[in-house]
Amino acid sequence: MVLRGSGWIEVIVGGMYSGKTEELIRRVRRAEYARLKIQVFKPKIDDRYHAEDVTSHNQNSVSSIPIENSEEIWVHLKDDTQVVAIDEGQFFDNGLVEVVQALAERGIRVMIAGLDTDWQAKPFEPMPTLMAIAENVTKQHAVCMVCGDAASRTQRVAQVDGQVVVGSHGIYEARCREHFKPEVLPPHVHAEA
Ligand code: ADP
Ligand code: MG
């Protein structure tokens, strides 16, 4: 999927723990092997593991530029950048849509990873719009913590306020459609063997 000369938008979505960040890092590494010029961005809000790195739940990481909003990409963008990777796209303002369109128009390959739905399984903008305008969409699944099936939802398992609550263990759990409820549920405790 490496393009030269032509711009392109690719989106990686799925619930929490579905391996979005892992996949983004894998694509960034491949672009590095291709000796492409890459810049990685993430929202400042996401400092779960490291203020500067994009880090997956299994501690893979790549260095990145933390930014406050989508417009800030223009401040940091270098003239010779060929690939732009953005993690946690759902934490950005809707202006991200225009920014990535403009980047692709310039011939840049843009990849964005993020949650397609929030903790109530509602579309989480700007990811759904990005999915619509992208050339390529990859939808990933985690493993349901109740039954082990493919998980498409992110279950909130701790009482917290608002759509945006950054965190992972103890607050969110991967669930399949059957075991997901759009309300706060207690964490699933596996029965002792
Ligand atoms: P995302 O960015 O989609 O939240 P990451 O790429 O950061 O996901 O992390 C994916 C990793 O999370 C998996 O490789 C695995 O090691 C770990 N993990 C933890 N819980 C689960 C789960 N319920 N299903 C799948 N992977 C899980
Ligand atoms: Mg992630």
mmCIF file with all atom_site columns, C-alpha atoms and ligand atoms in Angstrom:
data_model
loop_
_atom_site.group_PDB
_atom_site.id
_atom_site.type_symbol
_atom_site.label_atom_id
_atom_site.label_alt_id
_atom_site.label_comp_id
_atom_site.label_asym_id
_atom_site.label_entity_id
_atom_site.label_seq_id
_atom_site.pdbx_PDB_ins_code
_atom_site.Cartn_x
_atom_site.Cartn_y
_atom_site.Cartn_z
_atom_site.occupancy
_atom_site.B_iso_or_equiv
_atom_site.pdbx_formal_charge
_atom_site.auth_seq_id
_atom_site.auth_comp_id
_atom_site.auth_asym_id
_atom_site.auth_atom_id
_atom_site.pdbx_PDB_model_num
ATOM   1   C  CA  . MET A 1 1   ? 0.000   0.000   0.000  1.00 0.00 ? 1   MET A CA  1
ATOM   2   C  CA  . VAL A 1 2   ? 3.001   2.306   -0.329 1.00 0.00 ? 2   VAL A CA  1
ATOM   3   C  CA  . LEU A 1 3   ? 2.179   5.073   -2.752 1.00 0.00 ? 3   LEU A CA  1
ATOM   4   C  CA  . ARG A 1 4   ? 4.570   7.623   -4.118 1.00 0.00 ? 4   ARG A CA  1
ATOM   5   C  CA  . GLY A 1 5   ? 3.369   10.725  -5.885 1.00 0.00 ? 5   GLY A CA  1
ATOM   6   C  CA  . SER A 1 6   ? -0.285  10.231  -5.046 1.00 0.00 ? 6   SER A CA  1
ATOM   7   C  CA  . GLY A 1 7   ? -1.913  11.166  -1.757 1.00 0.00 ? 7   GLY A CA  1
ATOM   8   C  CA  . TRP A 1 8   ? -4.011  8.705   0.186  1.00 0.00 ? 8   TRP A CA  1
ATOM   9   C  CA  . ILE A 1 9   ? -5.977  8.422   3.430  1.00 0.00 ? 9   ILE A CA  1
ATOM   10  C  CA  . GLU A 1 10  ? -6.054  5.155   5.364  1.00 0.00 ? 10  GLU A CA  1
ATOM   11  C  CA  . VAL A 1 11  ? -7.980  4.660   8.589  1.00 0.00 ? 11  VAL A CA  1
ATOM   12  C  CA  . ILE A 1 12  ? -7.530  2.001   11.286 1.00 0.00 ? 12  ILE A CA  1
ATOM   13  C  CA  . VAL A 1 13  ? -10.550 1.660   13.590 1.00 0.00 ? 13  VAL A CA  1
ATOM   14  C  CA  . GLY A 1 14  ? -11.977 -0.701  16.187 1.00 0.00 ? 14  GLY A CA  1
ATOM   15  C  CA  . GLY A 1 15  ? -12.658 -0.818  19.910 1.00 0.00 ? 15  GLY A CA  1
ATOM   16  C  CA  . MET A 1 16  ? -10.126 -0.424  22.656 1.00 0.00 ? 16  MET A CA  1
ATOM   17  C  CA  . TYR A 1 17  ? -7.400  -3.134  22.708 1.00 0.00 ? 17  TYR A CA  1
ATOM   18  C  CA  . SER A 1 18  ? -8.140  -4.099  19.083 1.00 0.00 ? 18  SER A CA  1
ATOM   19  C  CA  . GLY A 1 19  ? -4.539  -3.382  18.102 1.00 0.00 ? 19  GLY A CA  1
ATOM   20  C  CA  . LYS A 1 20  ? -5.044  -0.033  16.338 1.00 0.00 ? 20  LYS A CA  1
ATOM   21  C  CA  . THR A 1 21  ? -1.873  1.516   17.744 1.00 0.00 ? 21  THR A CA  1
ATOM   22  C  CA  . GLU A 1 22  ? 0.080   -1.704  17.098 1.00 0.00 ? 22  GLU A CA  1
ATOM   23  C  CA  . GLU A 1 23  ? -1.067  -1.659  13.459 1.00 0.00 ? 23  GLU A CA  1
ATOM   24  C  CA  . LEU A 1 24  ? -0.250  2.051   13.102 1.00 0.00 ? 24  LEU A CA  1
ATOM   25  C  CA  . ILE A 1 25  ? 3.260   1.404   14.487 1.00 0.00 ? 25  ILE A CA  1
ATOM   26  C  CA  . ARG A 1 26  ? 3.682   -1.576  12.114 1.00 0.00 ? 26  ARG A CA  1
ATOM   27  C  CA  . ARG A 1 27  ? 2.820   0.631   9.123  1.00 0.00 ? 27  ARG A CA  1
ATOM   28  C  CA  . VAL A 1 28  ? 5.155   3.389   10.339 1.00 0.00 ? 28  VAL A CA  1
ATOM   29  C  CA  . ARG A 1 29  ? 8.012   0.856   10.644 1.00 0.00 ? 29  ARG A CA  1
ATOM   30  C  CA  . ARG A 1 30  ? 7.366   -0.406  7.106  1.00 0.00 ? 30  ARG A CA  1
ATOM   31  C  CA  . ALA A 1 31  ? 7.413   3.161   5.804  1.00 0.00 ? 31  ALA A CA  1
ATOM   32  C  CA  . GLU A 1 32  ? 10.759  3.597   7.599  1.00 0.00 ? 32  GLU A CA  1
ATOM   33  C  CA  . TYR A 1 33  ? 12.121  0.527   5.763  1.00 0.00 ? 33  TYR A CA  1
ATOM   34  C  CA  . ALA A 1 34  ? 10.961  2.156   2.537  1.00 0.00 ? 34  ALA A CA  1
ATOM   35  C  CA  . ARG A 1 35  ? 13.036  5.198   3.586  1.00 0.00 ? 35  ARG A CA  1
ATOM   36  C  CA  . LEU A 1 36  ? 10.027  7.481   3.417  1.00 0.00 ? 36  LEU A CA  1
ATOM   37  C  CA  . LYS A 1 37  ? 9.985   10.698  5.447  1.00 0.00 ? 37  LYS A CA  1
ATOM   38  C  CA  . ILE A 1 38  ? 7.445   10.211  8.238  1.00 0.00 ? 38  ILE A CA  1
ATOM   39  C  CA  . GLN A 1 39  ? 5.906   12.377  10.948 1.00 0.00 ? 39  GLN A CA  1
ATOM   40  C  CA  . VAL A 1 40  ? 3.776   10.916  13.752 1.00 0.00 ? 40  VAL A CA  1
ATOM   41  C  CA  . PHE A 1 41  ? 1.256   12.970  15.742 1.00 0.00 ? 41  PHE A CA  1
ATOM   42  C  CA  . LYS A 1 42  ? -0.913  12.300  18.762 1.00 0.00 ? 42  LYS A CA  1
ATOM   43  C  CA  . PRO A 1 43  ? -3.290  14.442  20.839 1.00 0.00 ? 43  PRO A CA  1
ATOM   44  C  CA  . LYS A 1 44  ? -1.779  15.965  23.977 1.00 0.00 ? 44  LYS A CA  1
ATOM   45  C  CA  . ILE A 1 45  ? -4.725  14.581  25.943 1.00 0.00 ? 45  ILE A CA  1
ATOM   46  C  CA  . ASP A 1 46  ? -3.374  11.033  25.597 1.00 0.00 ? 46  ASP A CA  1
ATOM   47  C  CA  . ASP A 1 47  ? -0.425  10.761  27.985 1.00 0.00 ? 47  ASP A CA  1
ATOM   48  C  CA  . ARG A 1 48  ? -1.328  7.348   29.381 1.00 0.00 ? 48  ARG A CA  1
ATOM   49  C  CA  . TYR A 1 49  ? 2.119   5.891   28.819 1.00 0.00 ? 49  TYR A CA  1
ATOM   50  C  CA  . HIS A 1 50  ? 4.478   8.555   27.593 1.00 0.00 ? 50  HIS A CA  1
ATOM   51  C  CA  . ALA A 1 51  ? 4.111   12.259  26.840 1.00 0.00 ? 51  ALA A CA  1
ATOM   52  C  CA  . GLU A 1 52  ? 6.094   12.051  23.570 1.00 0.00 ? 52  GLU A CA  1
ATOM   53  C  CA  . ASP A 1 53  ? 5.646   8.498   22.256 1.00 0.00 ? 53  ASP A CA  1
ATOM   54  C  CA  . VAL A 1 54  ? 2.751   6.676   20.622 1.00 0.00 ? 54  VAL A CA  1
ATOM   55  C  CA  . THR A 1 55  ? 2.615   3.498   22.727 1.00 0.00 ? 55  THR A CA  1
ATOM   56  C  CA  . SER A 1 56  ? 0.436   0.384   22.358 1.00 0.00 ? 56  SER A CA  1
ATOM   57  C  CA  . HIS A 1 57  ? -1.013  -1.591  25.255 1.00 0.00 ? 57  HIS A CA  1
ATOM   58  C  CA  . ASN A 1 58  ? 1.789   -4.125  24.824 1.00 0.00 ? 58  ASN A CA  1
ATOM   59  C  CA  . GLN A 1 59  ? 4.410   -1.370  25.069 1.00 0.00 ? 59  GLN A CA  1
ATOM   60  C  CA  . ASN A 1 60  ? 5.427   -1.062  21.423 1.00 0.00 ? 60  ASN A CA  1
ATOM   61  C  CA  . SER A 1 61  ? 6.266   2.547   20.735 1.00 0.00 ? 61  SER A CA  1
ATOM   62  C  CA  . VAL A 1 62  ? 7.313   5.108   18.175 1.00 0.00 ? 62  VAL A CA  1
ATOM   63  C  CA  . SER A 1 63  ? 8.242   8.714   18.865 1.00 0.00 ? 63  SER A CA  1
ATOM   64  C  CA  . SER A 1 64  ? 5.629   11.335  18.062 1.00 0.00 ? 64  SER A CA  1
ATOM   65  C  CA  . ILE A 1 65  ? 4.744   15.005  18.283 1.00 0.00 ? 65  ILE A CA  1
ATOM   66  C  CA  . PRO A 1 66  ? 1.948   15.696  20.802 1.00 0.00 ? 66  PRO A CA  1
ATOM   67  C  CA  . ILE A 1 67  ? -0.398  18.432  19.522 1.00 0.00 ? 67  ILE A CA  1
ATOM   68  C  CA  . GLU A 1 68  ? -3.311  20.386  21.040 1.00 0.00 ? 68  GLU A CA  1
ATOM   69  C  CA  . ASN A 1 69  ? -5.497  20.457  17.906 1.00 0.00 ? 69  ASN A CA  1
ATOM   70  C  CA  . SER A 1 70  ? -5.580  19.430  14.253 1.00 0.00 ? 70  SER A CA  1
ATOM   71  C  CA  . GLU A 1 71  ? -4.415  22.841  12.926 1.00 0.00 ? 71  GLU A CA  1
ATOM   72  C  CA  . GLU A 1 72  ? -1.156  22.399  14.817 1.00 0.00 ? 72  GLU A CA  1
ATOM   73  C  CA  . ILE A 1 73  ? -0.128  19.757  12.260 1.00 0.00 ? 73  ILE A CA  1
ATOM   74  C  CA  . TRP A 1 74  ? 0.651   22.661  9.869  1.00 0.00 ? 74  TRP A CA  1
ATOM   75  C  CA  . VAL A 1 75  ? 3.007   24.197  12.426 1.00 0.00 ? 75  VAL A CA  1
ATOM   76  C  CA  . HIS A 1 76  ? 5.127   21.031  12.585 1.00 0.00 ? 76  HIS A CA  1
ATOM   77  C  CA  . LEU A 1 77  ? 4.770   19.684  9.031  1.00 0.00 ? 77  LEU A CA  1
ATOM   78  C  CA  . LYS A 1 78  ? 8.079   19.500  7.192  1.00 0.00 ? 78  LYS A CA  1
ATOM   79  C  CA  . ASP A 1 79  ? 8.345   20.247  3.455  1.00 0.00 ? 79  ASP A CA  1
ATOM   80  C  CA  . ASP A 1 80  ? 9.723   16.801  2.614  1.00 0.00 ? 80  ASP A CA  1
ATOM   81  C  CA  . THR A 1 81  ? 7.253   14.715  4.684  1.00 0.00 ? 81  THR A CA  1
ATOM   82  C  CA  . GLN A 1 82  ? 5.745   11.849  2.656  1.00 0.00 ? 82  GLN A CA  1
ATOM   83  C  CA  . VAL A 1 83  ? 3.832   9.989   5.370  1.00 0.00 ? 83  VAL A CA  1
ATOM   84  C  CA  . VAL A 1 84  ? 1.774   11.418  8.257  1.00 0.00 ? 84  VAL A CA  1
ATOM   85  C  CA  . ALA A 1 85  ? 0.572   9.028   10.982 1.00 0.00 ? 85  ALA A CA  1
ATOM   86  C  CA  . ILE A 1 86  ? -1.963  10.137  13.604 1.00 0.00 ? 86  ILE A CA  1
ATOM   87  C  CA  . ASP A 1 87  ? -3.014  8.073   16.636 1.00 0.00 ? 87  ASP A CA  1
ATOM   88  C  CA  . GLU A 1 88  ? -6.135  8.513   18.808 1.00 0.00 ? 88  GLU A CA  1
ATOM   89  C  CA  . GLY A 1 89  ? -7.929  10.407  16.032 1.00 0.00 ? 89  GLY A CA  1
ATOM   90  C  CA  . GLN A 1 90  ? -11.184 10.414  18.044 1.00 0.00 ? 90  GLN A CA  1
ATOM   91  C  CA  . PHE A 1 91  ? -9.655  12.874  20.524 1.00 0.00 ? 91  PHE A CA  1
ATOM   92  C  CA  . PHE A 1 92  ? -9.246  15.516  17.803 1.00 0.00 ? 92  PHE A CA  1
ATOM   93  C  CA  . ASP A 1 93  ? -11.629 18.266  16.722 1.00 0.00 ? 93  ASP A CA  1
ATOM   94  C  CA  . ASN A 1 94  ? -13.643 17.837  13.499 1.00 0.00 ? 94  ASN A CA  1
ATOM   95  C  CA  . GLY A 1 95  ? -11.132 20.120  11.756 1.00 0.00 ? 95  GLY A CA  1
ATOM   96  C  CA  . LEU A 1 96  ? -8.948  17.021  11.435 1.00 0.00 ? 96  LEU A CA  1
ATOM   97  C  CA  . VAL A 1 97  ? -11.058 15.986  8.426  1.00 0.00 ? 97  VAL A CA  1
ATOM   98  C  CA  . GLU A 1 98  ? -10.086 19.108  6.448  1.00 0.00 ? 98  GLU A CA  1
ATOM   99  C  CA  . VAL A 1 99  ? -6.458  18.882  7.509  1.00 0.00 ? 99  VAL A CA  1
ATOM   100 C  CA  . VAL A 1 100 ? -6.003  15.265  6.376  1.00 0.00 ? 100 VAL A CA  1
ATOM   101 C  CA  . GLN A 1 101 ? -7.841  15.977  3.096  1.00 0.00 ? 101 GLN A CA  1
ATOM   102 C  CA  . ALA A 1 102 ? -5.429  18.842  2.440  1.00 0.00 ? 102 ALA A CA  1
ATOM   103 C  CA  . LEU A 1 103 ? -2.434  16.626  3.326  1.00 0.00 ? 103 LEU A CA  1
ATOM   104 C  CA  . ALA A 1 104 ? -3.620  13.922  0.897  1.00 0.00 ? 104 ALA A CA  1
ATOM   105 C  CA  . GLU A 1 105 ? -4.161  16.553  -1.809 1.00 0.00 ? 105 GLU A CA  1
ATOM   106 C  CA  . ARG A 1 106 ? -0.502  17.473  -1.386 1.00 0.00 ? 106 ARG A CA  1
ATOM   107 C  CA  . GLY A 1 107 ? 0.480   13.895  -2.197 1.00 0.00 ? 107 GLY A CA  1
ATOM   108 C  CA  . ILE A 1 108 ? 1.007   12.772  1.402  1.00 0.00 ? 108 ILE A CA  1
ATOM   109 C  CA  . ARG A 1 109 ? 0.010   9.293   2.596  1.00 0.00 ? 109 ARG A CA  1
ATOM   110 C  CA  . VAL A 1 110 ? -2.034  9.878   5.775  1.00 0.00 ? 110 VAL A CA  1
ATOM   111 C  CA  . MET A 1 111 ? -2.884  7.138   8.251  1.00 0.00 ? 111 MET A CA  1
ATOM   112 C  CA  . ILE A 1 112 ? -5.178  7.725   11.200 1.00 0.00 ? 112 ILE A CA  1
ATOM   113 C  CA  . ALA A 1 113 ? -5.946  5.245   13.994 1.00 0.00 ? 113 ALA A CA  1
ATOM   114 C  CA  . GLY A 1 114 ? -8.819  5.758   16.420 1.00 0.00 ? 114 GLY A CA  1
ATOM   115 C  CA  . LEU A 1 115 ? -11.972 4.523   18.118 1.00 0.00 ? 115 LEU A CA  1
ATOM   116 C  CA  . ASP A 1 116 ? -14.915 4.338   15.720 1.00 0.00 ? 116 ASP A CA  1
ATOM   117 C  CA  . THR A 1 117 ? -17.416 4.254   18.611 1.00 0.00 ? 117 THR A CA  1
ATOM   118 C  CA  . ASP A 1 118 ? -17.464 5.604   22.151 1.00 0.00 ? 118 ASP A CA  1
ATOM   119 C  CA  . TRP A 1 119 ? -18.303 3.796   25.398 1.00 0.00 ? 119 TRP A CA  1
ATOM   120 C  CA  . GLN A 1 120 ? -22.012 3.891   24.511 1.00 0.00 ? 120 GLN A CA  1
ATOM   121 C  CA  . ALA A 1 121 ? -21.288 2.379   21.059 1.00 0.00 ? 121 ALA A CA  1
ATOM   122 C  CA  . LYS A 1 122 ? -22.169 5.691   19.383 1.00 0.00 ? 122 LYS A CA  1
ATOM   123 C  CA  . PRO A 1 123 ? -20.106 6.932   16.401 1.00 0.00 ? 123 PRO A CA  1
ATOM   124 C  CA  . PHE A 1 124 ? -17.125 8.864   17.711 1.00 0.00 ? 124 PHE A CA  1
ATOM   125 C  CA  . GLU A 1 125 ? -16.367 11.838  15.439 1.00 0.00 ? 125 GLU A CA  1
ATOM   126 C  CA  . PRO A 1 126 ? -14.249 12.612  13.569 1.00 0.00 ? 126 PRO A CA  1
ATOM   127 C  CA  . MET A 1 127 ? -13.455 8.905   12.927 1.00 0.00 ? 127 MET A CA  1
ATOM   128 C  CA  . PRO A 1 128 ? -16.742 7.993   11.121 1.00 0.00 ? 128 PRO A CA  1
ATOM   129 C  CA  . THR A 1 129 ? -16.306 10.914  8.704  1.00 0.00 ? 129 THR A CA  1
ATOM   130 C  CA  . LEU A 1 130 ? -12.672 9.983   8.153  1.00 0.00 ? 130 LEU A CA  1
ATOM   131 C  CA  . MET A 1 131 ? -13.786 6.408   7.374  1.00 0.00 ? 131 MET A CA  1
ATOM   132 C  CA  . ALA A 1 132 ? -16.128 7.799   4.727  1.00 0.00 ? 132 ALA A CA  1
ATOM   133 C  CA  . ILE A 1 133 ? -13.519 9.888   2.918  1.00 0.00 ? 133 ILE A CA  1
ATOM   134 C  CA  . ALA A 1 134 ? -10.620 7.420   3.270  1.00 0.00 ? 134 ALA A CA  1
ATOM   135 C  CA  . GLU A 1 135 ? -9.277  5.329   0.392  1.00 0.00 ? 135 GLU A CA  1
ATOM   136 C  CA  . ASN A 1 136 ? -8.760  2.426   2.773  1.00 0.00 ? 136 ASN A CA  1
ATOM   137 C  CA  . VAL A 1 137 ? -10.400 1.400   6.072  1.00 0.00 ? 137 VAL A CA  1
ATOM   138 C  CA  . THR A 1 138 ? -9.245  -1.415  8.366  1.00 0.00 ? 138 THR A CA  1
ATOM   139 C  CA  . LYS A 1 139 ? -11.657 -2.472  11.102 1.00 0.00 ? 139 LYS A CA  1
ATOM   140 C  CA  . GLN A 1 140 ? -10.019 -4.461  13.869 1.00 0.00 ? 140 GLN A CA  1
ATOM   141 C  CA  . HIS A 1 141 ? -11.381 -6.485  16.795 1.00 0.00 ? 141 HIS A CA  1
ATOM   142 C  CA  . ALA A 1 142 ? -10.190 -7.143  20.317 1.00 0.00 ? 142 ALA A CA  1
ATOM   143 C  CA  . VAL A 1 143 ? -11.118 -10.259 22.322 1.00 0.00 ? 143 VAL A CA  1
ATOM   144 C  CA  . CYS A 1 144 ? -14.321 -10.121 24.403 1.00 0.00 ? 144 CYS A CA  1
ATOM   145 C  CA  . MET A 1 145 ? -13.403 -10.305 28.088 1.00 0.00 ? 145 MET A CA  1
ATOM   146 C  CA  . VAL A 1 146 ? -16.588 -12.282 28.842 1.00 0.00 ? 146 VAL A CA  1
ATOM   147 C  CA  . CYS A 1 147 ? -16.714 -14.964 26.124 1.00 0.00 ? 147 CYS A CA  1
ATOM   148 C  CA  . GLY A 1 148 ? -13.560 -14.709 24.013 1.00 0.00 ? 148 GLY A CA  1
ATOM   149 C  CA  . ASP A 1 149 ? -15.354 -13.846 20.764 1.00 0.00 ? 149 ASP A CA  1
ATOM   150 C  CA  . ALA A 1 150 ? -14.340 -10.946 18.532 1.00 0.00 ? 150 ALA A CA  1
ATOM   151 C  CA  . ALA A 1 151 ? -15.008 -7.709  20.440 1.00 0.00 ? 151 ALA A CA  1
ATOM   152 C  CA  . SER A 1 152 ? -16.385 -4.714  18.551 1.00 0.00 ? 152 SER A CA  1
ATOM   153 C  CA  . ARG A 1 153 ? -17.323 -2.613  21.576 1.00 0.00 ? 153 ARG A CA  1
ATOM   154 C  CA  . THR A 1 154 ? -15.625 -0.836  24.460 1.00 0.00 ? 154 THR A CA  1
ATOM   155 C  CA  . GLN A 1 155 ? -17.398 -1.447  27.774 1.00 0.00 ? 155 GLN A CA  1
ATOM   156 C  CA  . ARG A 1 156 ? -16.991 1.131   30.520 1.00 0.00 ? 156 ARG A CA  1
ATOM   157 C  CA  . VAL A 1 157 ? -16.513 -0.709  33.796 1.00 0.00 ? 157 VAL A CA  1
ATOM   158 C  CA  . ALA A 1 158 ? -15.930 2.211   36.172 1.00 0.00 ? 158 ALA A CA  1
ATOM   159 C  CA  . GLN A 1 159 ? -18.095 5.225   37.037 1.00 0.00 ? 159 GLN A CA  1
ATOM   160 C  CA  . VAL A 1 160 ? -16.566 8.287   35.320 1.00 0.00 ? 160 VAL A CA  1
ATOM   161 C  CA  . ASP A 1 161 ? -18.080 11.375  33.639 1.00 0.00 ? 161 ASP A CA  1
ATOM   162 C  CA  . GLY A 1 162 ? -18.185 12.313  29.969 1.00 0.00 ? 162 GLY A CA  1
ATOM   163 C  CA  . GLN A 1 163 ? -17.465 10.824  26.517 1.00 0.00 ? 163 GLN A CA  1
ATOM   164 C  CA  . VAL A 1 164 ? -13.744 11.438  26.776 1.00 0.00 ? 164 VAL A CA  1
ATOM   165 C  CA  . VAL A 1 165 ? -12.122 9.714   29.716 1.00 0.00 ? 165 VAL A CA  1
ATOM   166 C  CA  . VAL A 1 166 ? -8.579  8.679   28.915 1.00 0.00 ? 166 VAL A CA  1
ATOM   167 C  CA  . GLY A 1 167 ? -7.565  5.456   30.518 1.00 0.00 ? 167 GLY A CA  1
ATOM   168 C  CA  . SER A 1 168 ? -7.613  1.750   29.989 1.00 0.00 ? 168 SER A CA  1
ATOM   169 C  CA  . HIS A 1 169 ? -7.232  -0.965  32.599 1.00 0.00 ? 169 HIS A CA  1
ATOM   170 C  CA  . GLY A 1 170 ? -9.975  -0.900  35.194 1.00 0.00 ? 170 GLY A CA  1
ATOM   171 C  CA  . ILE A 1 171 ? -12.022 1.663   33.269 1.00 0.00 ? 171 ILE A CA  1
ATOM   172 C  CA  . TYR A 1 172 ? -12.644 -0.030  29.901 1.00 0.00 ? 172 TYR A CA  1
ATOM   173 C  CA  . GLU A 1 173 ? -12.966 -3.604  28.738 1.00 0.00 ? 173 GLU A CA  1
ATOM   174 C  CA  . ALA A 1 174 ? -13.319 -5.146  25.260 1.00 0.00 ? 174 ALA A CA  1
ATOM   175 C  CA  . ARG A 1 175 ? -16.748 -6.762  24.719 1.00 0.00 ? 175 ARG A CA  1
ATOM   176 C  CA  . CYS A 1 176 ? -18.645 -8.399  21.854 1.00 0.00 ? 176 CYS A CA  1
ATOM   177 C  CA  . ARG A 1 177 ? -22.108 -7.139  20.818 1.00 0.00 ? 177 ARG A CA  1
ATOM   178 C  CA  . GLU A 1 178 ? -23.847 -9.659  23.092 1.00 0.00 ? 178 GLU A CA  1
ATOM   179 C  CA  . HIS A 1 179 ? -21.910 -8.787  26.231 1.00 0.00 ? 179 HIS A CA  1
ATOM   180 C  CA  . PHE A 1 180 ? -21.802 -5.041  25.698 1.00 0.00 ? 180 PHE A CA  1
ATOM   181 C  CA  . LYS A 1 181 ? -24.304 -2.734  27.441 1.00 0.00 ? 181 LYS A CA  1
ATOM   182 C  CA  . PRO A 1 182 ? -24.373 1.065   26.922 1.00 0.00 ? 182 PRO A CA  1
ATOM   183 C  CA  . GLU A 1 183 ? -24.187 1.709   30.664 1.00 0.00 ? 183 GLU A CA  1
ATOM   184 C  CA  . VAL A 1 184 ? -21.500 1.254   33.270 1.00 0.00 ? 184 VAL A CA  1
ATOM   185 C  CA  . LEU A 1 185 ? -21.087 -2.418  34.154 1.00 0.00 ? 185 LEU A CA  1
ATOM   186 C  CA  . PRO A 1 186 ? -18.760 -4.016  36.681 1.00 0.00 ? 186 PRO A CA  1
ATOM   187 C  CA  . PRO A 1 187 ? -15.568 -5.573  35.266 1.00 0.00 ? 187 PRO A CA  1
ATOM   188 C  CA  . HIS A 1 188 ? -15.923 -9.159  34.128 1.00 0.00 ? 188 HIS A CA  1
ATOM   189 C  CA  . VAL A 1 189 ? -14.361 -11.531 36.617 1.00 0.00 ? 189 VAL A CA  1
ATOM   190 C  CA  . HIS A 1 190 ? -13.323 -14.867 35.166 1.00 0.00 ? 190 HIS A CA  1
ATOM   191 C  CA  . ALA A 1 191 ? -14.621 -17.819 37.141 1.00 0.00 ? 191 ALA A CA  1
ATOM   192 C  CA  . GLU A 1 192 ? -11.956 -19.816 39.017 1.00 0.00 ? 192 GLU A CA  1
ATOM   193 C  CA  . ALA A 1 193 ? -11.175 -23.141 37.329 1.00 0.00 ? 193 ALA A CA  1
HETATM 194 P  P1  . ADP B 2 .   ? -5.621  -0.129  20.689 1.00 0.00 ? 1   ADP B P1  1
HETATM 195 O  O1  . ADP B 2 .   ? -4.713  0.949   20.153 1.00 0.00 ? 1   ADP B O1  1
HETATM 196 O  O2  . ADP B 2 .   ? -6.604  -0.625  19.679 1.00 0.00 ? 1   ADP B O2  1
HETATM 197 O  O3  . ADP B 2 .   ? -6.292  0.238   21.981 1.00 0.00 ? 1   ADP B O3  1
HETATM 198 P  P2  . ADP B 2 .   ? -3.125  -1.502  21.177 1.00 0.00 ? 1   ADP B P2  1
HETATM 199 O  O4  . ADP B 2 .   ? -2.494  -1.641  19.823 1.00 0.00 ? 1   ADP B O4  1
HETATM 200 O  O5  . ADP B 2 .   ? -2.607  -0.420  22.059 1.00 0.00 ? 1   ADP B O5  1
HETATM 201 O  O6  . ADP B 2 .   ? -4.702  -1.401  21.002 1.00 0.00 ? 1   ADP B O6  1
HETATM 202 O  O7  . ADP B 2 .   ? -2.973  -2.834  22.016 1.00 0.00 ? 1   ADP B O7  1
HETATM 203 C  C1  . ADP B 2 .   ? -3.299  -4.113  21.515 1.00 0.00 ? 1   ADP B C1  1
HETATM 204 C  C2  . ADP B 2 .   ? -2.773  -5.129  22.528 1.00 0.00 ? 1   ADP B C2  1
HETATM 205 O  O8  . ADP B 2 .   ? -3.578  -5.062  23.702 1.00 0.00 ? 1   ADP B O8  1
HETATM 206 C  C3  . ADP B 2 .   ? -2.863  -6.571  22.096 1.00 0.00 ? 1   ADP B C3  1
HETATM 207 O  O9  . ADP B 2 .   ? -1.792  -6.968  21.265 1.00 0.00 ? 1   ADP B O9  1
HETATM 208 C  C4  . ADP B 2 .   ? -2.808  -7.277  23.441 1.00 0.00 ? 1   ADP B C4  1
HETATM 209 O  O10 . ADP B 2 .   ? -1.456  -7.462  23.845 1.00 0.00 ? 1   ADP B O10 1
HETATM 210 C  C5  . ADP B 2 .   ? -3.436  -6.289  24.417 1.00 0.00 ? 1   ADP B C5  1
HETATM 211 N  N1  . ADP B 2 .   ? -4.783  -6.645  24.929 1.00 0.00 ? 1   ADP B N1  1
HETATM 212 C  C6  . ADP B 2 .   ? -5.236  -6.407  26.174 1.00 0.00 ? 1   ADP B C6  1
HETATM 213 N  N2  . ADP B 2 .   ? -6.532  -6.786  26.325 1.00 0.00 ? 1   ADP B N2  1
HETATM 214 C  C7  . ADP B 2 .   ? -6.930  -7.279  25.135 1.00 0.00 ? 1   ADP B C7  1
HETATM 215 C  C8  . ADP B 2 .   ? -8.173  -7.819  24.622 1.00 0.00 ? 1   ADP B C8  1
HETATM 216 N  N3  . ADP B 2 .   ? -9.271  -7.938  25.399 1.00 0.00 ? 1   ADP B N3  1
HETATM 217 N  N4  . ADP B 2 .   ? -8.218  -8.202  23.337 1.00 0.00 ? 1   ADP B N4  1
HETATM 218 C  C9  . ADP B 2 .   ? -7.110  -8.111  22.557 1.00 0.00 ? 1   ADP B C9  1
HETATM 219 N  N5  . ADP B 2 .   ? -5.924  -7.610  22.964 1.00 0.00 ? 1   ADP B N5  1
HETATM 220 C  C10 . ADP B 2 .   ? -5.807  -7.208  24.239 1.00 0.00 ? 1   ADP B C10 1
HETATM 221 MG MG  . MG  B 3 .   ? -4.359  2.898   20.712 1.00 0.00 ? 2   MG  B MG  1
#
